[in-house]
Amino acid sequence: MIRHNLPPHVWRKSSYSDDEVPGCVEMQSAPNSLVAIGDSKARPRGAFVFPPAVWAAFVHSIRKDTLQPVR
């Protein structure tokens, strides 16, 4: 699902993001206890929203290098 018009001052970027590069993936808490993930260069396009458990599982799989392709 995509959400639009999220508060611009609430976005947080990853500590891995380079301050010199203008575009990065950002996140914020969204209404209904969802996690919003957006592109700092394309905020008008909206942000994808996920339940916290789904986002946590994704981040965990990235950290453990166990992410599997969707078939």
PDB file of C-alpha atoms in Angstrom:
ATOM      1  CA  MET A   1       0.000   0.000   0.000  1.00  0.00           C
ATOM      2  CA  ILE A   2       1.162   3.560  -0.641  1.00  0.00           C
ATOM      3  CA  ARG A   3       0.555   6.559   1.601  1.00  0.00           C
ATOM      4  CA  HIS A   4       0.774  10.209   0.609  1.00  0.00           C
ATOM      5  CA  ASN A   5       0.978  13.460   2.560  1.00  0.00           C
ATOM      6  CA  LEU A   6       3.010  12.121   5.458  1.00  0.00           C
ATOM      7  CA  PRO A   7       4.591  14.800   7.676  1.00  0.00           C
ATOM      8  CA  PRO A   8       7.869  15.926   6.076  1.00  0.00           C
ATOM      9  CA  HIS A   9       9.630  16.735   9.374  1.00  0.00           C
ATOM     10  CA  VAL A  10       9.274  13.179  10.772  1.00  0.00           C
ATOM     11  CA  TRP A  11      11.361  11.291   8.188  1.00  0.00           C
ATOM     12  CA  ARG A  12      14.506   9.558   9.487  1.00  0.00           C
ATOM     13  CA  LYS A  13      17.282   8.345   7.241  1.00  0.00           C
ATOM     14  CA  SER A  14      19.544   5.397   7.808  1.00  0.00           C
ATOM     15  CA  SER A  15      22.812   5.921   9.636  1.00  0.00           C
ATOM     16  CA  TYR A  16      24.373   4.236   6.586  1.00  0.00           C
ATOM     17  CA  SER A  17      23.198   7.052   4.315  1.00  0.00           C
ATOM     18  CA  ASP A  18      25.896   9.426   3.142  1.00  0.00           C
ATOM     19  CA  ASP A  19      25.316  13.097   4.042  1.00  0.00           C
ATOM     20  CA  GLU A  20      26.839  14.120   0.702  1.00  0.00           C
ATOM     21  CA  VAL A  21      24.290  12.215  -1.391  1.00  0.00           C
ATOM     22  CA  PRO A  22      20.889  13.946  -1.605  1.00  0.00           C
ATOM     23  CA  GLY A  23      18.798  10.796  -2.162  1.00  0.00           C
ATOM     24  CA  CYS A  24      18.282   8.092   0.396  1.00  0.00           C
ATOM     25  CA  VAL A  25      15.701   5.718   1.759  1.00  0.00           C
ATOM     26  CA  GLU A  26      13.877   7.175   4.741  1.00  0.00           C
ATOM     27  CA  MET A  27      11.342   5.844   7.227  1.00  0.00           C
ATOM     28  CA  GLN A  28       8.758   7.109   9.666  1.00  0.00           C
ATOM     29  CA  SER A  29       5.925   5.776  11.765  1.00  0.00           C
ATOM     30  CA  ALA A  30       2.641   6.074   9.913  1.00  0.00           C
ATOM     31  CA  PRO A  31      -0.959   6.064  11.129  1.00  0.00           C
ATOM     32  CA  ASN A  32      -2.474   2.722  12.155  1.00  0.00           C
ATOM     33  CA  SER A  33       0.868   1.509  13.572  1.00  0.00           C
ATOM     34  CA  LEU A  34       2.453   1.098  10.131  1.00  0.00           C
ATOM     35  CA  VAL A  35       6.022   1.808   9.031  1.00  0.00           C
ATOM     36  CA  ALA A  36       6.379   4.139   6.032  1.00  0.00           C
ATOM     37  CA  ILE A  37       9.388   3.781   3.711  1.00  0.00           C
ATOM     38  CA  GLY A  38      10.065   6.480   1.152  1.00  0.00           C
ATOM     39  CA  ASP A  39      12.619   7.952  -1.234  1.00  0.00           C
ATOM     40  CA  SER A  40      13.879  11.364  -0.141  1.00  0.00           C
ATOM     41  CA  LYS A  41      14.162  12.452  -3.794  1.00  0.00           C
ATOM     42  CA  ALA A  42      10.571  11.494  -4.614  1.00  0.00           C
ATOM     43  CA  ARG A  43       8.389  12.261  -1.613  1.00  0.00           C
ATOM     44  CA  PRO A  44       5.443  13.411  -3.776  1.00  0.00           C
ATOM     45  CA  ARG A  45       5.214   9.849  -5.106  1.00  0.00           C
ATOM     46  CA  GLY A  46       4.261   8.652  -1.634  1.00  0.00           C
ATOM     47  CA  ALA A  47       5.716   5.990   0.613  1.00  0.00           C
ATOM     48  CA  PHE A  48       5.197   2.267   0.908  1.00  0.00           C
ATOM     49  CA  VAL A  49       3.717   1.221   4.246  1.00  0.00           C
ATOM     50  CA  PHE A  50       4.182  -2.083   6.031  1.00  0.00           C
ATOM     51  CA  PRO A  51       3.171  -3.647   9.339  1.00  0.00           C
ATOM     52  CA  PRO A  52       6.100  -3.414  11.793  1.00  0.00           C
ATOM     53  CA  ALA A  53       6.621  -7.205  11.870  1.00  0.00           C
ATOM     54  CA  VAL A  54       6.947  -7.352   8.082  1.00  0.00           C
ATOM     55  CA  TRP A  55       9.436  -4.473   8.022  1.00  0.00           C
ATOM     56  CA  ALA A  56      11.425  -6.043  10.889  1.00  0.00           C
ATOM     57  CA  ALA A  57      11.582  -9.385   9.056  1.00  0.00           C
ATOM     58  CA  PHE A  58      12.850  -7.628   5.912  1.00  0.00           C
ATOM     59  CA  VAL A  59      15.544  -5.720   7.812  1.00  0.00           C
ATOM     60  CA  HIS A  60      16.569  -8.888   9.665  1.00  0.00           C
ATOM     61  CA  SER A  61      16.925 -10.820   6.391  1.00  0.00           C
ATOM     62  CA  ILE A  62      19.076  -8.031   4.928  1.00  0.00           C
ATOM     63  CA  ARG A  63      21.336  -8.003   7.991  1.00  0.00           C
ATOM     64  CA  LYS A  64      21.703 -11.790   7.952  1.00  0.00           C
ATOM     65  CA  ASP A  65      22.049 -11.919   4.134  1.00  0.00           C
ATOM     66  CA  THR A  66      19.170 -14.373   3.890  1.00  0.00           C
ATOM     67  CA  LEU A  67      16.813 -12.383   1.665  1.00  0.00           C
ATOM     68  CA  GLN A  68      15.242 -14.675  -0.906  1.00  0.00           C
ATOM     69  CA  PRO A  69      13.801 -13.602  -4.272  1.00  0.00           C
ATOM     70  CA  VAL A  70      10.036 -13.645  -4.677  1.00  0.00           C
ATOM     71  CA  ARG A  71       8.916 -16.238  -7.226  1.00  0.00           C
TER      72      ARG A  71
END
